[in-house]
Short mmCIF file of C-alpha atoms and ligand atoms in Angstrom, two decimals:
data_model
loop_
_atom_site.label_atom_id
_atom_site.label_comp_id
_atom_site.label_asym_id
_atom_site.label_seq_id
_atom_site.Cartn_x
_atom_site.Cartn_y
_atom_site.Cartn_z
CA UNK A 1 150.78 95.05 120.78
CA UNK A 2 148.89 91.93 119.19
CA UNK A 3 150.28 89.98 116.66
CA UNK A 4 148.82 90.21 112.90
CA UNK A 5 147.13 86.79 112.43
CA UNK A 6 148.23 85.46 109.55
CA UNK A 7 147.03 82.46 107.33
CA UNK A 8 149.11 80.18 104.27
CA UNK A 9 147.41 79.10 101.53
CA UNK A 10 148.70 76.68 99.27
CA UNK A 11 150.79 75.61 102.87
CA UNK A 12 152.30 72.37 100.95
CA UNK A 13 153.75 74.15 98.18
CA UNK A 14 157.69 75.00 97.60
CA UNK A 15 157.40 78.63 98.25
CA UNK A 16 153.84 78.21 100.53
CA UNK A 17 156.22 75.86 103.21
CA UNK A 18 158.98 78.25 103.11
CA UNK A 19 156.12 81.07 103.67
CA UNK A 20 154.76 79.22 106.88
CA UNK A 21 158.00 78.84 108.00
CA UNK A 22 158.77 83.01 107.80
CA UNK A 23 155.20 84.08 108.93
CA UNK A 24 156.07 81.70 112.29
CA UNK A 25 159.47 82.98 112.35
CA UNK A 26 158.25 86.71 112.52
CA UNK A 27 157.75 88.21 116.26
CA UNK A 28 154.99 90.29 115.32
CA UNK A 29 153.27 87.50 113.13
CA UNK A 30 151.23 84.57 114.57
CA UNK A 31 150.40 81.85 111.75
CA UNK A 32 146.47 80.96 112.20
CA UNK A 33 146.31 78.18 109.55
CA UNK A 34 148.25 76.89 106.76
CA UNK A 35 146.24 75.07 104.27
CA UNK A 36 146.61 73.42 101.37
CA UNK A 37 144.40 71.62 98.25
CA UNK A 38 141.15 70.59 99.70
CA UNK A 39 141.19 72.09 103.42
CA UNK A 40 138.39 74.22 103.68
CA UNK A 41 138.37 77.88 103.62
CA UNK A 42 135.64 78.82 106.24
CA UNK A 43 139.15 77.89 108.22
CA UNK A 44 139.99 80.99 107.83
CA UNK A 45 137.16 83.07 109.17
CA UNK A 46 137.13 80.37 111.93
CA UNK A 47 140.80 81.13 113.03
CA UNK A 48 140.49 84.98 112.94
CA UNK A 49 142.93 85.57 109.81
CA UNK A 50 143.60 88.82 109.30
CA UNK A 51 145.75 88.33 106.37
CA UNK A 52 146.06 85.89 103.86
CA UNK A 53 149.40 85.04 101.79
CA UNK A 54 147.94 83.13 98.53
CA UNK A 55 150.46 81.01 96.67
CA UNK A 56 148.51 78.12 94.58
CA UNK A 57 147.77 77.87 91.37
CA UNK A 58 146.43 80.46 88.81
CA UNK A 59 143.49 77.77 88.66
CA UNK A 60 142.72 77.91 92.12
CA UNK A 61 143.69 82.49 92.73
CA UNK A 62 140.82 83.44 91.68
CA UNK A 63 138.18 81.47 94.19
CA UNK A 64 140.47 81.58 96.75
CA UNK A 65 140.42 85.62 97.02
CA UNK A 66 136.52 85.89 96.17
CA UNK A 67 136.39 84.33 99.59
CA UNK A 68 139.09 86.30 100.74
CA UNK A 69 137.76 89.45 99.60
CA UNK A 70 134.07 88.58 100.45
CA UNK A 71 134.92 88.37 104.22
CA UNK A 72 137.22 91.08 104.41
CA UNK A 73 140.12 89.21 104.68
CA UNK A 74 143.93 91.27 103.32
CA UNK A 75 145.82 89.42 100.96
CA UNK A 76 149.13 88.74 99.83
CA UNK A 77 149.30 87.04 96.11
CA UNK A 78 152.45 85.70 94.41
CA UNK A 79 150.31 83.33 92.19
CA UNK A 80 150.60 83.97 89.06
CA UNK A 81 148.64 83.61 85.74
CA UNK A 82 146.89 87.58 85.95
CA UNK A 83 145.30 88.95 82.67
CA UNK A 84 143.71 92.62 82.45
CA UNK A 85 140.26 89.97 82.45
CA UNK A 86 140.95 88.43 86.24
CA UNK A 87 142.47 91.95 87.70
CA UNK A 88 139.26 93.75 86.28
CA UNK A 89 137.22 90.66 88.02
CA UNK A 90 139.31 91.33 91.46
CA UNK A 91 138.56 94.66 91.42
CA UNK A 92 134.94 94.26 91.29
CA UNK A 93 135.25 92.01 94.23
CA UNK A 94 137.04 94.70 96.20
CA UNK A 95 134.74 97.55 94.68
CA UNK A 96 131.98 95.80 97.52
CA UNK A 97 134.30 95.61 100.13
CA UNK A 98 136.53 98.72 100.19
CA UNK A 99 138.50 98.56 103.13
CA UNK A 100 140.11 95.13 102.08
CA UNK A 101 143.37 95.03 100.45
CA UNK A 102 145.44 92.87 98.21
CA UNK A 103 148.80 93.04 97.00
CA UNK A 104 149.49 91.15 93.87
CA UNK A 105 153.49 90.87 94.00
CA UNK A 106 154.76 89.09 90.35
CA UNK A 107 157.63 89.09 92.22
CA UNK A 108 158.40 89.30 95.94
CA UNK A 109 162.22 89.03 95.48
CA UNK A 110 163.88 92.30 96.07
CA UNK A 111 166.62 92.50 93.28
CA UNK A 112 163.93 90.95 90.92
CA UNK A 113 161.53 94.22 91.92
CA UNK A 114 164.92 96.49 91.11
CA UNK A 115 165.46 94.19 87.96
CA UNK A 116 162.40 95.35 86.11
CA UNK A 117 162.62 99.06 87.51
CA UNK A 118 166.35 99.36 85.56
CA UNK A 119 164.99 97.46 82.85
CA UNK A 120 161.93 99.90 82.54
CA UNK A 121 164.54 103.02 82.73
CA UNK A 122 166.69 101.49 80.46
CA UNK A 123 164.09 100.76 78.08
CA UNK A 124 163.67 104.32 76.00
CA UNK A 125 167.91 104.13 75.45
CA UNK A 126 168.02 101.32 73.41
CA UNK A 127 166.90 100.36 69.80
CA UNK A 128 166.30 96.37 70.65
CA UNK A 129 165.03 94.23 74.10
CA UNK A 130 164.32 90.88 74.45
CA UNK A 131 164.14 88.96 77.85
CA UNK A 132 165.12 85.38 78.67
CA UNK A 133 163.39 84.13 81.68
CA UNK A 134 164.65 80.71 83.13
CA UNK A 135 163.23 77.91 85.94
CA UNK A 136 162.76 75.05 87.47
CA UNK A 137 160.69 72.30 85.10
CA UNK A 138 157.85 71.96 87.57
CA UNK A 139 156.61 75.55 86.98
CA UNK A 140 153.90 74.88 85.14
CA UNK A 141 152.82 78.62 83.44
CA UNK A 142 155.16 80.26 80.84
CA UNK A 143 156.27 83.02 80.47
CA UNK A 144 157.01 83.79 84.05
CA UNK A 145 154.72 86.19 85.46
CA UNK A 146 157.62 88.24 86.22
CA UNK A 147 159.13 88.45 82.80
CA UNK A 148 155.12 89.53 81.64
CA UNK A 149 155.08 92.47 84.13
CA UNK A 150 158.79 93.08 82.59
CA UNK A 151 157.49 93.38 79.22
CA UNK A 152 154.66 95.36 80.05
CA UNK A 153 156.66 97.83 81.68
CA UNK A 154 159.38 98.18 79.21
CA UNK A 155 156.80 98.60 76.80
CA UNK A 156 155.29 100.62 78.17
CA UNK A 157 158.27 103.56 78.92
CA UNK A 158 158.98 102.46 75.11
CA UNK A 159 156.39 103.69 74.27
CA UNK A 160 156.06 106.85 76.05
CA UNK A 161 159.19 107.99 74.63
CA UNK A 162 157.86 107.32 70.97
CA UNK A 163 160.49 104.49 70.40
CA UNK A 164 160.20 103.05 67.29
CA UNK A 165 159.26 99.37 66.75
CA UNK A 166 162.39 97.20 67.29
CA UNK A 167 164.51 96.11 64.51
CA UNK A 168 164.23 92.38 63.85
CA UNK A 169 164.52 91.08 59.68
CA UNK A 170 162.96 87.86 60.50
CA UNK A 171 161.04 86.63 57.80
CA UNK A 172 160.74 82.57 58.56
CA UNK A 173 161.11 81.29 61.75
CA UNK A 174 160.68 77.92 63.48
CA UNK A 175 156.99 78.00 65.67
CA UNK A 176 158.17 79.67 69.29
CA UNK A 177 162.15 80.27 67.88
CA UNK A 178 160.99 84.34 68.40
CA UNK A 179 160.04 83.72 71.48
CA UNK A 180 156.63 84.79 73.15
CA UNK A 181 155.21 88.37 71.89
CA UNK A 182 154.05 90.76 75.03
CA UNK A 183 153.63 94.15 73.77
CA UNK A 184 155.93 93.50 71.32
CA UNK A 185 158.97 92.55 73.81
CA UNK A 186 160.06 88.89 72.96
CA UNK A 187 159.98 86.17 76.05
CA UNK A 188 161.99 83.21 75.89
CA UNK A 189 161.30 80.74 78.56
CA UNK A 190 163.62 78.04 79.52
CA UNK A 191 162.38 74.91 82.30
CA UNK A 192 165.48 73.30 83.23
CA UNK A 193 166.62 70.57 86.49
CA UNK A 194 168.75 72.17 88.69
CA UNK A 195 167.60 76.14 88.34
CA UNK A 196 165.04 77.77 91.07
CA UNK A 197 164.09 82.04 88.76
CA UNK A 198 165.82 83.66 87.06
CA UNK A 199 165.77 86.58 84.06
CA UNK A 200 167.78 88.43 81.95
CA UNK A 201 166.44 91.55 80.43
CA UNK A 202 168.91 91.89 77.33
CA UNK A 203 168.99 95.31 75.68
CA UNK A 204 171.17 96.53 72.33
CA UNK A 205 172.33 99.65 71.09
CA UNK A 206 174.53 100.88 68.52
CA UNK A 207 177.83 99.23 69.25
CA UNK A 208 176.45 97.30 72.61
CA UNK A 209 174.31 95.78 74.57
CA UNK A 210 172.78 96.09 78.59
CA UNK A 211 172.54 92.89 80.29
CA UNK A 212 170.42 92.65 83.38
CA UNK A 213 170.42 89.90 85.43
CA UNK A 214 168.92 88.80 88.68
CA UNK A 215 169.09 84.91 90.12
CA UNK A 216 166.82 83.42 92.91
CA UNK A 217 168.95 80.81 94.49
CA UNK A 218 166.68 79.85 97.21
CA UNK A 219 162.95 80.19 97.83
CA UNK A 220 163.97 82.52 101.23
CA UNK A 221 164.99 85.49 98.21
CA UNK A 222 160.97 85.71 98.44
CA UNK A 223 160.46 86.21 102.13
CA UNK A 224 161.65 89.63 103.24
CA UNK A 225 159.05 90.85 100.33
CA UNK A 226 155.93 88.62 101.72
CA UNK A 227 156.95 89.68 104.66
CA UNK A 228 156.96 93.77 104.24
CA UNK A 229 153.88 92.83 102.15
CA UNK A 230 151.63 91.04 104.81
CA UNK A 231 152.52 94.22 106.99
CA UNK A 232 151.91 96.85 104.90
CA UNK A 233 148.59 95.10 103.10
CA UNK A 234 146.36 95.80 106.26
CA UNK A 235 146.81 99.50 106.06
CA UNK A 236 146.38 99.58 102.21
CA UNK A 237 142.91 99.54 101.05
CA UNK A 238 141.94 98.26 97.33
CA UNK A 239 144.63 96.61 94.92
CA UNK A 240 148.64 97.57 94.64
CA UNK A 241 150.03 95.82 91.46
CA UNK A 242 153.89 95.00 92.24
CA UNK A 243 156.06 94.90 95.49
CA UNK A 244 157.58 98.46 94.62
CA UNK A 245 154.72 100.39 96.21
CA UNK A 246 155.99 99.35 99.57
CA UNK A 247 159.19 100.19 98.75
CA UNK A 248 160.84 103.74 98.69
CA UNK A 249 162.29 103.32 94.77
CA UNK A 250 162.35 107.04 93.83
N1 LIG B 301 155.61 85.61 93.58
C1 LIG B 301 157.06 85.12 94.03
O1 LIG B 301 157.72 86.20 94.15
C2 LIG B 301 156.84 83.81 93.96
C3 LIG B 301 155.85 83.81 92.87
N2 LIG B 301 155.62 82.10 92.55
C4 LIG B 301 154.30 81.75 92.51
O2 LIG B 301 153.89 80.90 93.72
C5 LIG B 301 152.39 79.53 93.29
C6 LIG B 301 152.56 78.41 93.29
O3 LIG B 301 154.70 77.98 92.94
P1 LIG B 301 155.10 76.72 93.95
O4 LIG B 301 154.94 76.93 95.19
O5 LIG B 301 156.53 76.81 93.36
O6 LIG B 301 154.28 75.90 93.05
P2 LIG B 301 153.36 74.23 94.22
O7 LIG B 301 152.77 73.12 92.85
O8 LIG B 301 155.30 73.35 94.50
O9 LIG B 301 152.83 75.00 95.26
C7 LIG B 301 151.25 75.50 94.41
C8 LIG B 301 150.42 74.06 96.14
O10 LIG B 301 149.24 75.24 95.99
C9 LIG B 301 148.08 73.78 96.35
N3 LIG B 301 146.79 74.34 95.67
C10 LIG B 301 146.34 74.62 94.97
N4 LIG B 301 145.21 74.54 95.04
C11 LIG B 301 144.67 75.09 96.16
C12 LIG B 301 144.11 75.48 96.94
N5 LIG B 301 142.74 75.89 96.32
N6 LIG B 301 144.15 75.93 98.49
C13 LIG B 301 145.03 75.96 98.88
N7 LIG B 301 146.01 75.23 98.16
C14 LIG B 301 146.46 74.41 97.12
C15 LIG B 301 149.19 73.11 95.84
O11 LIG B 301 148.48 71.54 96.23
C16 LIG B 301 150.41 73.04 96.32
O12 LIG B 301 150.35 72.13 97.01
C17 LIG B 301 152.81 79.75 91.12
O13 LIG B 301 151.83 80.39 90.46
C18 LIG B 301 155.12 80.52 91.28
O14 LIG B 301 154.21 80.61 89.37
C19 LIG B 301 156.89 81.12 93.62
C20 LIG B 301 157.64 82.12 93.67
C21 LIG B 301 157.62 83.27 93.59
O1 LIG B 302 157.88 79.70 89.90
C1 LIG B 302 158.26 80.05 90.11
O2 LIG B 302 158.99 79.53 90.84
C2 LIG B 302 158.34 81.53 90.46
N1 LIG B 302 157.08 82.26 90.05
C3 LIG B 302 156.84 84.23 89.89
C4 LIG B 302 157.44 83.85 88.26
O3 LIG B 302 156.68 83.59 87.21
O4 LIG B 302 157.58 85.01 87.93
C5 LIG B 302 158.66 84.52 90.99
C6 LIG B 302 159.70 83.79 90.35
O5 LIG B 302 160.31 83.77 89.06
C7 LIG B 302 159.69 82.15 90.62
#
């Protein structure tokens, strides 16, 4: 059986370097390119890459994906910074290349995907919910992509259940004291030396709280999800948002 030809973009970054090692170690995959900032995207075509793992920056990801989709190269994307406008732009590119698959995963770790699922399920049963995400201080974006996605899923579940707005009597506050408002869910971002990627979803009801917490302690936590995405995206044309679609979570 021929190996799937994989390239990594952002290959000298924190997660990119780990992804290079994971692809190299997989028997069914062949690493054909490991590109960093300034390297030519044409290398992807010259090396016959079938799947690109995109782990760069919010500023670079759109240009990289535009190139991949135009050349029919599937993509597994971990880079953050997704907005409705960006997704619409990507869908427009994909419409012109209907056989190409793109997976965007706000988080590749299985535990984080389950955190999102559990929080979404719990959301309708509690009056209050807030998210605290905690990351290493080199992270360029806040809130994290995972926290934004978690908040969106919680907000949608609450809206579907007809939940009332969250109770909150605050009338005076310092800027930022109540966090960022993501679809009505407060999200608090901590940046601290020693941390990698962590998230707590705290739900509150009458006389009780429920905390759903996940900790990524090493970049290796993201690798099974990345490899799963690489293997599955080649037979999933169009845009898939969230690794849960490639997992049996029903
Ligand atoms: N979805 C997930 O599970 C995860 C997502 N991430 C996300 O992945 C992204 C990268 O994170 P880190 O590795 O921590 O950042 P990093 O800053 O260590 O690495 C990014 C790398 O991309 C390179 N780069 C920038 N523009 C490029 C371009 N046009 N072509 C090729 N390389 C380019 C940079 O030079 C740098 O080496 C971030 O958006 C982060 O939030 C990180 C960990 C897990
Ligand atoms: O920058 C990181 O490190 C991470 N980024 C992703 C995010 O923004 O959610 C995934 C994970 O939290 C690690």
